[in-house]
Coordinates of C-alpha atoms and ligand atoms in Angstrom, one line a residue:
M29 CA -2.9 4.6 24.4
E30 CA -3.6 8.2 23.5
V31 CA -4.6 8.9 19.9
I32 CA -3.5 12.3 18.7
S33 CA -5.0 14.4 16.0
P34 CA -2.2 15.9 13.8
I35 CA -4.5 18.8 13.0
D36 CA -4.0 20.4 16.4
G37 CA -1.7 18.0 18.2
A38 CA -4.5 17.3 20.8
V39 CA -5.4 13.9 22.2
F40 CA -8.9 13.1 20.9
A41 CA -9.3 9.4 21.9
T42 CA -7.8 6.7 24.1
V43 CA -7.7 3.1 23.3
G44 CA -6.6 0.0 25.2
E45 CA -3.2 -1.3 24.1
H46 CA -2.9 -5.1 23.6
T47 CA -0.2 -7.0 25.3
V48 CA 1.9 -9.7 23.8
A49 CA -0.3 -12.3 25.6
D50 CA -3.4 -10.6 24.1
A51 CA -1.8 -10.9 20.6
E52 CA -1.0 -14.5 21.1
R53 CA -4.6 -15.2 22.3
A54 CA -6.0 -13.4 19.2
L55 CA -3.9 -15.6 16.9
A56 CA -4.8 -18.8 18.7
T57 CA -8.5 -18.0 18.7
A58 CA -8.3 -17.2 15.0
A59 CA -6.4 -20.4 14.2
A60 CA -9.1 -22.4 16.1
A61 CA -11.9 -20.7 14.1
Q62 CA -10.3 -20.8 10.7
P63 CA -11.0 -24.5 9.6
A64 CA -14.8 -24.0 9.9
W65 CA -14.6 -20.8 7.9
A66 CA -12.5 -22.5 5.2
A67 CA -15.2 -25.2 5.1
T68 CA -18.0 -22.6 4.7
A69 CA -19.4 -22.5 1.1
A70 CA -17.3 -20.0 -0.8
G71 CA -20.5 -18.3 -2.1
E72 CA -21.6 -17.8 1.5
R73 CA -18.2 -16.2 2.4
G74 CA -18.8 -13.9 -0.6
R75 CA -22.3 -13.0 0.6
L76 CA -20.9 -12.0 4.0
L77 CA -18.2 -9.9 2.5
H78 CA -20.8 -8.1 0.4
R79 CA -22.6 -7.3 3.6
V80 CA -19.4 -5.8 5.1
A81 CA -19.2 -3.6 2.0
D82 CA -22.8 -2.4 2.5
L83 CA -22.1 -1.6 6.2
I84 CA -18.9 0.4 5.3
R85 CA -21.0 2.4 2.8
R86 CA -23.7 2.9 5.5
D87 CA -21.1 4.4 7.9
R88 CA -19.2 6.2 5.1
E89 CA -19.4 9.6 6.6
S90 CA -18.5 8.8 10.2
L91 CA -15.6 6.6 9.0
A92 CA -14.3 9.4 6.8
E93 CA -14.5 11.9 9.6
L94 CA -12.8 9.6 12.0
E95 CA -10.0 8.9 9.5
S96 CA -9.6 12.6 8.7
R97 CA -9.4 13.5 12.4
N98 CA -6.8 10.8 13.1
T99 CA -4.7 11.2 9.9
G100 CA -5.2 14.9 9.1
K101 CA -6.0 13.9 5.5
L102 CA -8.6 15.9 3.5
L103 CA -12.2 14.8 4.0
A104 CA -12.5 14.5 0.3
D105 CA -9.6 12.0 0.3
T106 CA -10.8 10.0 3.2
R107 CA -14.3 9.8 1.7
R108 CA -12.7 8.3 -1.4
E109 CA -10.6 5.9 0.8
V110 CA -13.8 4.7 2.6
E111 CA -15.4 4.0 -0.8
R112 CA -12.2 2.1 -1.8
A113 CA -12.4 0.0 1.4
A114 CA -16.1 -0.9 0.6
D115 CA -15.1 -1.6 -3.0
C116 CA -12.3 -3.9 -1.8
F117 CA -14.8 -6.0 0.1
T118 CA -17.1 -6.1 -2.9
Y119 CA -14.3 -7.1 -5.2
Y120 CA -13.1 -10.0 -3.0
A121 CA -16.7 -11.0 -2.3
G122 CA -16.9 -11.7 -6.1
W123 CA -13.7 -13.6 -6.1
A124 CA -14.6 -15.9 -3.2
D125 CA -16.3 -18.7 -5.3
K126 CA -14.2 -18.2 -8.4
V127 CA -11.0 -19.7 -7.2
L128 CA -10.5 -22.8 -9.3
G129 CA -8.1 -25.8 -9.3
R130 CA -6.9 -27.9 -12.2
T131 CA -6.8 -31.5 -13.2
I132 CA -3.4 -32.7 -14.4
P133 CA -3.0 -35.4 -17.1
V134 CA -0.3 -37.5 -15.3
P135 CA 0.6 -40.8 -16.9
G136 CA -0.9 -43.9 -15.3
D137 CA -4.2 -44.7 -13.7
F138 CA -4.7 -41.6 -11.6
H139 CA -7.1 -38.8 -11.2
T140 CA -4.9 -35.9 -10.1
Y141 CA -6.1 -32.4 -9.3
T142 CA -5.0 -29.2 -7.5
E143 CA -7.0 -26.9 -5.2
R144 CA -6.0 -23.4 -3.9
V145 CA -6.2 -23.7 -0.1
P146 CA -5.9 -21.0 2.5
F147 CA -2.8 -20.8 4.7
G148 CA -4.7 -20.5 8.0
V149 CA -4.3 -17.2 9.8
A150 CA -3.1 -14.3 7.6
L151 CA -1.5 -11.6 9.6
G152 CA -1.6 -8.1 8.1
I153 CA 0.7 -5.4 9.4
I154 CA -0.1 -1.9 8.2
P155 CA 1.3 1.7 8.4
W156 CA -0.4 4.9 9.4
N157 CA -1.0 6.6 6.0
V158 CA -4.1 4.8 4.8
P159 CA -5.4 3.0 7.9
L160 CA -8.9 2.0 6.9
F161 CA -8.3 1.0 3.3
F162 CA -5.1 -0.9 4.2
A163 CA -7.0 -2.8 6.9
A164 CA -9.7 -3.7 4.3
K165 CA -7.1 -4.7 1.8
K166 CA -5.6 -7.2 4.3
M167 CA -8.9 -8.5 5.7
A168 CA -11.0 -8.9 2.6
P169 CA -8.8 -11.2 0.5
A170 CA -7.8 -13.2 3.6
L171 CA -11.4 -13.9 4.4
A172 CA -12.6 -14.4 0.9
F173 CA -10.2 -17.2 0.4
G174 CA -10.9 -19.0 3.7
N175 CA -8.2 -17.6 6.0
A176 CA -8.7 -16.0 9.4
T177 CA -7.3 -12.5 9.7
V178 CA -5.4 -10.6 12.3
V179 CA -4.5 -7.0 11.5
K180 CA -2.1 -4.8 13.4
P181 CA -2.6 -1.1 12.5
A182 CA 0.1 1.4 13.3
P183 CA -0.2 2.5 16.9
E184 CA -0.8 6.1 15.8
T185 CA -3.9 5.3 13.8
P186 CA -5.8 2.3 15.2
L187 CA -9.4 3.7 15.2
T188 CA -10.8 2.9 11.7
A189 CA -9.3 -0.6 11.7
M190 CA -11.1 -1.2 15.0
A191 CA -14.3 0.2 13.5
L192 CA -13.9 -2.0 10.5
R193 CA -13.6 -5.1 12.7
D194 CA -16.9 -4.1 14.4
L195 CA -18.6 -3.9 11.0
V196 CA -17.2 -7.3 9.9
I197 CA -18.7 -8.9 13.0
E198 CA -22.0 -7.0 12.5
A199 CA -22.1 -8.5 9.0
G200 CA -22.3 -11.9 10.6
I201 CA -18.7 -13.1 10.4
D202 CA -17.5 -15.0 13.5
E203 CA -15.7 -12.6 15.8
D204 CA -13.1 -15.3 16.5
L205 CA -12.0 -15.1 12.9
V206 CA -11.2 -11.4 12.7
H207 CA -8.9 -9.5 15.1
V208 CA -7.4 -6.1 15.3
V209 CA -4.4 -6.0 17.6
V210 CA -3.4 -2.5 18.9
G211 CA 0.2 -1.9 19.7
G212 CA 3.6 -1.1 18.4
R213 CA 6.7 -2.9 17.3
E214 CA 6.9 -5.3 20.2
V215 CA 3.4 -6.6 19.8
G216 CA 4.0 -6.7 16.0
A217 CA 7.1 -8.7 16.4
A218 CA 5.4 -11.2 18.7
L219 CA 2.6 -11.7 16.1
V220 CA 5.1 -12.4 13.3
T221 CA 7.0 -15.1 15.2
S222 CA 4.0 -16.9 16.7
P223 CA 3.4 -20.4 15.3
D224 CA -0.2 -19.4 14.8
S225 CA 0.8 -16.9 12.1
H226 CA 0.7 -18.7 8.8
L227 CA 1.2 -15.9 6.4
V228 CA 2.4 -12.3 7.0
V229 CA 1.5 -9.5 4.6
V230 CA 3.2 -6.2 5.5
T231 CA 2.9 -2.6 4.3
G232 CA 5.5 -0.4 5.8
H233 CA 9.1 0.9 5.7
P234 CA 11.8 -1.2 4.1
D235 CA 13.6 -1.6 7.4
T236 CA 10.4 -2.9 8.9
G237 CA 10.1 -5.3 6.0
R238 CA 13.6 -6.5 6.5
A239 CA 13.1 -7.0 10.2
I240 CA 9.9 -9.0 9.6
A241 CA 11.3 -11.1 6.8
R242 CA 14.3 -12.0 9.1
A243 CA 12.0 -12.9 12.0
A244 CA 9.7 -14.9 9.8
A245 CA 12.6 -16.9 8.6
D246 CA 12.7 -18.7 12.0
T247 CA 9.3 -20.1 11.6
L248 CA 9.5 -20.2 7.7
T249 CA 6.3 -18.2 7.6
P250 CA 5.7 -16.8 4.0
V251 CA 5.9 -13.1 3.8
G252 CA 4.6 -10.5 1.3
L253 CA 6.1 -7.0 1.5
E254 CA 4.7 -3.8 0.2
L255 CA 7.4 -1.2 1.2
G256 CA 8.4 2.3 0.4
G257 CA 9.3 4.1 -2.8
K258 CA 11.2 6.9 -4.5
S259 CA 9.3 6.9 -7.7
P260 CA 10.4 8.9 -10.7
Q261 CA 8.3 10.9 -13.1
L262 CA 10.0 11.0 -16.5
V263 CA 9.0 13.9 -18.7
F264 CA 10.1 13.9 -22.4
T265 CA 10.1 16.9 -24.8
D266 CA 6.8 15.8 -26.5
A267 CA 4.8 15.6 -23.3
D268 CA 1.7 17.6 -22.6
L269 CA 3.4 19.8 -20.0
D270 CA 0.1 21.2 -18.4
A271 CA -1.3 17.7 -17.9
A272 CA 2.1 16.5 -16.6
A273 CA 2.4 19.4 -14.2
D274 CA -1.1 18.8 -12.8
A275 CA -0.5 15.0 -12.3
I276 CA 3.1 15.5 -11.0
S277 CA 1.9 18.0 -8.5
L278 CA -1.0 15.8 -7.2
G279 CA 1.3 12.8 -7.4
V280 CA 3.6 14.1 -4.7
F281 CA 1.7 16.9 -2.8
A282 CA -1.7 15.2 -2.3
T283 CA -2.2 13.7 1.1
A284 CA 0.7 15.8 2.2
G285 CA 3.0 13.4 0.3
Q286 CA 2.4 10.5 2.6
M287 CA 2.0 7.9 -0.2
C288 CA 4.3 5.0 -0.9
I289 CA 3.8 5.8 -4.6
A290 CA 4.6 9.5 -4.3
G291 CA 6.3 10.6 -7.5
S292 CA 9.0 12.4 -5.6
R293 CA 11.7 12.4 -8.3
L294 CA 11.0 14.5 -11.3
L295 CA 13.3 13.6 -14.2
V296 CA 12.8 16.0 -17.0
H297 CA 14.5 16.4 -20.4
E298 CA 16.8 19.5 -20.3
Q299 CA 14.9 21.1 -23.2
V300 CA 11.6 21.3 -21.3
H301 CA 13.1 21.8 -17.9
E302 CA 12.3 25.5 -17.7
P303 CA 8.7 25.5 -18.9
L304 CA 7.9 22.6 -16.6
L305 CA 9.7 24.1 -13.7
E306 CA 7.6 27.3 -14.1
R307 CA 4.4 25.4 -14.1
L308 CA 5.3 23.4 -11.0
A309 CA 6.6 26.4 -9.1
D310 CA 3.3 28.2 -9.8
R311 CA 1.3 25.2 -8.6
V312 CA 3.3 24.5 -5.4
T313 CA 3.2 28.2 -4.3
R314 CA -0.6 28.3 -4.7
L315 CA -1.2 25.1 -2.6
R316 CA -3.3 25.8 0.4
V317 CA -2.1 24.0 3.5
G318 CA -4.7 23.9 6.2
D319 CA -7.6 22.3 8.1
P320 CA -8.5 19.0 6.3
F321 CA -12.1 19.6 7.1
S322 CA -12.2 22.8 5.1
P323 CA -13.1 22.6 1.4
D324 CA -10.5 25.4 0.8
S325 CA -7.5 23.2 1.8
D326 CA -5.4 21.3 -0.7
L327 CA -3.5 19.4 1.9
G328 CA -3.4 18.9 5.7
P329 CA -0.6 18.1 8.2
Q330 CA 1.8 15.2 8.4
I331 CA 0.2 12.4 10.3
T332 CA 2.7 12.2 13.1
S333 CA 5.1 14.6 14.8
A334 CA 8.0 12.3 14.0
Q335 CA 7.0 12.4 10.3
R336 CA 6.8 16.2 10.4
D337 CA 10.3 16.4 11.9
K338 CA 11.6 13.9 9.3
T339 CA 10.1 15.9 6.4
L340 CA 11.5 19.2 7.8
S341 CA 14.9 17.7 8.0
F342 CA 14.8 16.8 4.3
I343 CA 13.7 20.3 3.4
E344 CA 16.5 21.8 5.6
G345 CA 19.1 19.4 4.4
A346 CA 18.4 19.7 0.6
A347 CA 20.2 23.1 0.1
G348 CA 23.3 21.8 1.9
E349 CA 23.5 19.1 -0.8
G350 CA 23.3 21.6 -3.7
A351 CA 19.6 21.6 -4.4
R352 CA 17.9 25.0 -5.1
L353 CA 14.5 25.7 -3.5
V354 CA 12.3 27.1 -6.3
G355 CA 8.8 27.0 -4.9
Q356 CA 7.2 26.6 -1.5
A357 CA 3.7 26.9 -0.1
S358 CA 2.9 28.9 3.0
L359 CA 2.0 27.3 6.3
P360 CA -1.5 27.9 7.7
D361 CA -1.9 31.1 9.8
D362 CA -5.1 29.9 11.6
P363 CA -4.2 29.9 15.4
R364 CA -6.3 26.8 15.9
L365 CA -3.8 24.9 13.8
A366 CA -0.7 26.3 15.5
D367 CA 0.1 23.0 17.2
G368 CA -0.7 20.9 14.1
Y369 CA 2.0 18.9 12.3
F370 CA 2.1 21.1 9.1
V371 CA 5.0 21.4 6.8
P372 CA 5.4 23.5 3.7
P373 CA 5.1 21.7 0.3
S374 CA 8.5 22.3 -1.3
L375 CA 10.0 22.1 -4.8
F376 CA 13.7 21.7 -5.3
D377 CA 15.6 22.0 -8.6
Q378 CA 19.2 20.8 -9.4
V379 CA 18.9 17.8 -7.2
H380 CA 22.0 15.6 -7.6
P381 CA 21.0 12.0 -8.3
D382 CA 23.2 10.7 -5.5
S383 CA 21.9 13.2 -2.9
T384 CA 19.8 12.2 0.1
L385 CA 16.8 13.9 -1.4
A386 CA 17.1 11.8 -4.6
Q387 CA 17.8 8.5 -2.8
E388 CA 15.7 8.5 0.5
E389 CA 12.0 8.3 0.8
V390 CA 10.7 11.6 2.4
F391 CA 7.0 10.5 2.8
G392 CA 6.2 14.2 2.8
P393 CA 5.3 16.9 0.2
V394 CA 8.7 17.4 -1.3
L395 CA 9.6 17.2 -5.0
G396 CA 13.1 17.2 -6.4
I397 CA 14.0 17.9 -10.1
T398 CA 16.9 16.4 -12.0
T399 CA 17.4 16.9 -15.8
F400 CA 18.3 14.2 -18.3
R401 CA 19.8 14.5 -21.9
D402 CA 18.3 11.5 -23.7
E403 CA 16.3 8.3 -23.2
A404 CA 19.2 6.2 -22.0
D405 CA 20.1 8.9 -19.4
A406 CA 16.5 9.0 -18.3
V407 CA 16.3 5.3 -17.8
R408 CA 19.6 5.2 -16.0
L409 CA 18.5 7.9 -13.6
A410 CA 15.0 6.3 -13.1
N411 CA 16.6 3.0 -12.0
H412 CA 19.3 4.7 -9.9
T413 CA 17.8 4.0 -6.4
R414 CA 17.3 1.0 -4.2
F415 CA 13.5 1.3 -4.6
G416 CA 11.3 0.1 -7.4
L417 CA 7.7 0.7 -6.7
A418 CA 6.3 3.0 -9.4
A419 CA 7.1 5.4 -12.3
G420 CA 5.3 7.9 -14.5
V421 CA 6.2 8.3 -18.2
W422 CA 5.1 11.5 -20.0
T423 CA 5.4 11.5 -23.8
S424 CA 3.1 11.5 -26.8
D425 CA 5.1 8.9 -28.6
V426 CA 3.4 5.6 -27.8
G427 CA 6.4 3.5 -28.9
R428 CA 8.7 5.4 -26.7
A429 CA 6.4 5.2 -23.7
H430 CA 6.3 1.4 -23.9
A431 CA 10.0 1.0 -24.7
I432 CA 10.8 3.1 -21.6
S433 CA 8.3 1.3 -19.5
R434 CA 10.0 -2.0 -20.4
Q435 CA 13.3 -0.8 -19.0
L436 CA 12.1 0.4 -15.7
R437 CA 12.7 -1.8 -12.7
V438 CA 9.4 -1.0 -11.0
G439 CA 6.2 -2.8 -10.2
N440 CA 3.8 -0.1 -11.6
V441 CA 4.2 2.2 -14.6
W442 CA 1.7 5.0 -15.4
I443 CA 1.9 6.4 -18.9
N444 CA 0.5 10.0 -19.2
T445 CA -1.3 9.6 -15.9
Y446 CA -0.3 8.9 -12.3
R447 CA -1.6 7.5 -9.0
V448 CA -4.5 5.5 -10.5
L449 CA -5.0 2.4 -8.5
S450 CA -7.5 -0.5 -8.6
D451 CA -8.1 -3.7 -6.6
L452 CA -8.2 -5.4 -10.1
V453 CA -4.6 -4.5 -10.9
P454 CA -1.5 -6.2 -9.3
F455 CA 0.5 -3.9 -7.1
G456 CA 4.0 -4.3 -5.6
G457 CA 7.6 -3.5 -6.1
F458 CA 11.2 -4.5 -6.7
G459 CA 14.2 -4.1 -4.4
D460 CA 13.6 -2.0 -1.3
S461 CA 10.0 -1.6 -2.4
G462 CA 9.5 -5.2 -1.4
Y463 CA 8.3 -8.4 -3.0
G464 CA 5.0 -10.2 -3.6
R465 CA 2.0 -8.7 -5.3
E466 CA -1.4 -7.7 -3.8
N467 CA -4.6 -7.2 -5.8
G468 CA -6.4 -9.0 -8.6
E469 CA -5.4 -12.6 -9.3
D470 CA -2.1 -12.1 -7.6
A471 CA -4.0 -11.8 -4.3
V472 CA -5.4 -15.3 -4.8
N473 CA -1.8 -16.5 -5.2
L474 CA -0.7 -14.5 -2.2
Y475 CA -3.5 -15.6 0.2
T476 CA -3.7 -19.3 -0.9
T477 CA -1.4 -22.1 -1.7
T478 CA -1.7 -25.2 -3.8
R479 CA -2.6 -28.7 -2.7
A480 CA -2.3 -31.6 -5.1
T481 CA -4.4 -34.7 -4.6
W482 CA -3.7 -38.0 -6.4
T483 CA -6.4 -40.7 -6.6
S484 CA -5.8 -44.2 -7.8
L485 CA -8.3 -45.3 -10.4
R486 CA -7.6 -49.0 -9.8
A487 CA -7.4 -50.8 -6.5
G488 CA -4.0 -52.3 -5.6
V489 CA -0.6 -51.2 -6.7
P490 CA -0.5 -47.9 -8.5
T491 CA 0.4 -48.2 -12.2
L492 CA 3.5 -46.0 -12.0
F493 CA 5.0 -48.1 -9.3
S494 CA 4.3 -51.4 -10.9
Q495 CA 5.8 -50.1 -14.2
A496 CA 8.9 -49.0 -12.3
R497 CA 9.2 -52.4 -10.6
S498 CA 9.0 -54.4 -13.8
Q499 CA 11.7 -52.4 -15.6
Ligands
NAD5 P1 6.6 1.4 9.6 O1 7.3 0.4 8.8 O2 7.3 2.1 10.7 O3 5.4 0.6 10.4 C1 4.4 -0.2 9.6 C2 3.8 -1.2 10.6 O4 4.8 -2.1 11.0 C3 3.3 -0.6 11.9 O5 2.1 -1.2 12.2 C4 4.4 -0.9 12.9 O6 4.0 -0.9 14.2 C5 4.8 -2.3 12.4 N1 6.2 -2.7 12.8 C6 7.3 -1.9 12.9 N2 8.3 -2.7 13.2 C7 7.9 -4.0 13.3 C8 8.5 -5.2 13.6 N3 9.8 -5.4 13.8 N4 7.7 -6.3 13.6 C9 6.4 -6.3 13.4 N5 5.8 -5.1 13.1 C10 6.5 -4.0 13.1 O7 5.8 2.3 8.6 P2 5.1 3.7 8.9 O8 6.1 4.7 9.3 O9 3.9 3.4 9.7 O10 4.6 4.0 7.4 C11 5.4 4.6 6.4 C12 6.1 3.6 5.5 O11 5.1 2.7 4.9 C13 6.8 4.2 4.4 O12 8.1 3.6 4.2 C14 5.9 3.9 3.2 O13 6.5 4.0 2.0 C15 5.4 2.6 3.6 N6 4.2 2.3 2.8 C16 4.2 1.4 1.7 C17 3.1 1.2 0.9 C18 3.1 0.2 -0.2 O14 2.0 -0.3 -0.5 N7 4.2 -0.1 -0.8 C19 2.0 1.9 1.2 C20 1.9 2.8 2.2 C21 3.1 3.0 3.0

């Protein structure tokens, strides 16, 4: 399979593509290796994960460069993502020996306790926008809690997930436990329906989530879904407009808008519409689109040519639905980038809440503005999509901030900030943004299930049964 750099549209690597038979072999090998890993002392599993984190940090620069070449994301961003991948292994290394069960005071002569036990093989299916970190985010909790892990990266961006597998093996983890399967939808679908997949955790488009949930129903394999978003930023009259404009701009234009949490719908009170619009139009027109390896660039290209075409079709279609283009950055004029997948970051005003731009996920650097009259109107508009991933609330009234937050049907709310993420904090959505939560203690619940064990404290007939018989 050819791997293309979106910076110049050139093939810069080739990788072997796995067949369905390869995928099934990977799962079977993982399933065979998993019981020994689950039986390994939890502290030892943690020690090995710490080692993976160290190796990621050792290779931070080459991983970031590879990621930038393959995704077109700024080197500054991919360096941060490599750090986050290492932190993710460190975080779950710490969790490995802290997963506890309970004893339950049942009536009768029993000692009854629960344990959190791994599922077996945890399959992670990931998209192309954050390839290394998402691979880490699927592998680290799976391994920490005693599962084997099989990760399928997007076919456009397989390289850093493959490099991560090498590091996991170098750290001393059995190679049979960790697999990266390279391929597209067909191989992904075969992985999902295999009897050797015991848990599927997907990050991707809502339609992919639906297809996988449907397929997994046949084998009754549990599924966790982190899907797309159309997240609103709500700006009230008492907001710090400069701070809001900075965060709103970064929240949708950074990484060329290719973020599930992109704050792509700006909902602003009509009284502060003009001043905020001015600030944002100024910011968007000054954005420098260019080579992600240059420190002068604010954003690079779209990661795939299909994504470039999709983003351009949103930009071209918005005016036809009544939206007004009020700010746009220029495309790079460097001839070396002429074949890259660049799009102009664009700001639209007067976006109708039912229009395509307000309802569909662009996954590119496009922000649409809609005004509201009062709090109730703001909440109504915020909840007026099928998605429910994230929202930003901008106000200096702390009571209002929390009252609004409570009414939003989303999994993540940021008050007077945006796009801050941590392995410690649960992450997930409602509706078309999926179900299940990753991160923090929720990851323990996602990657393990409960086993209850009853022990009779007296030989012979258990007390509960003898009581029942004598009644
Ligand atoms: P995608 O859904 O097309 O692909 C994601 C992965 O699923 C890829 O590895 C793909 O090969 C695989 N896949 C597709 N169909 C499959 C099937 N039927 N069975 C098994 N595997 C299948 O997503 P994309 O275009 O690579 O990425 C963009 C999407 O990802 C956006 O919708 C974005 O919002 C979403 N996303 C969500 C989050 C989140 O955490 N909520 C984060 C990043 C991206």
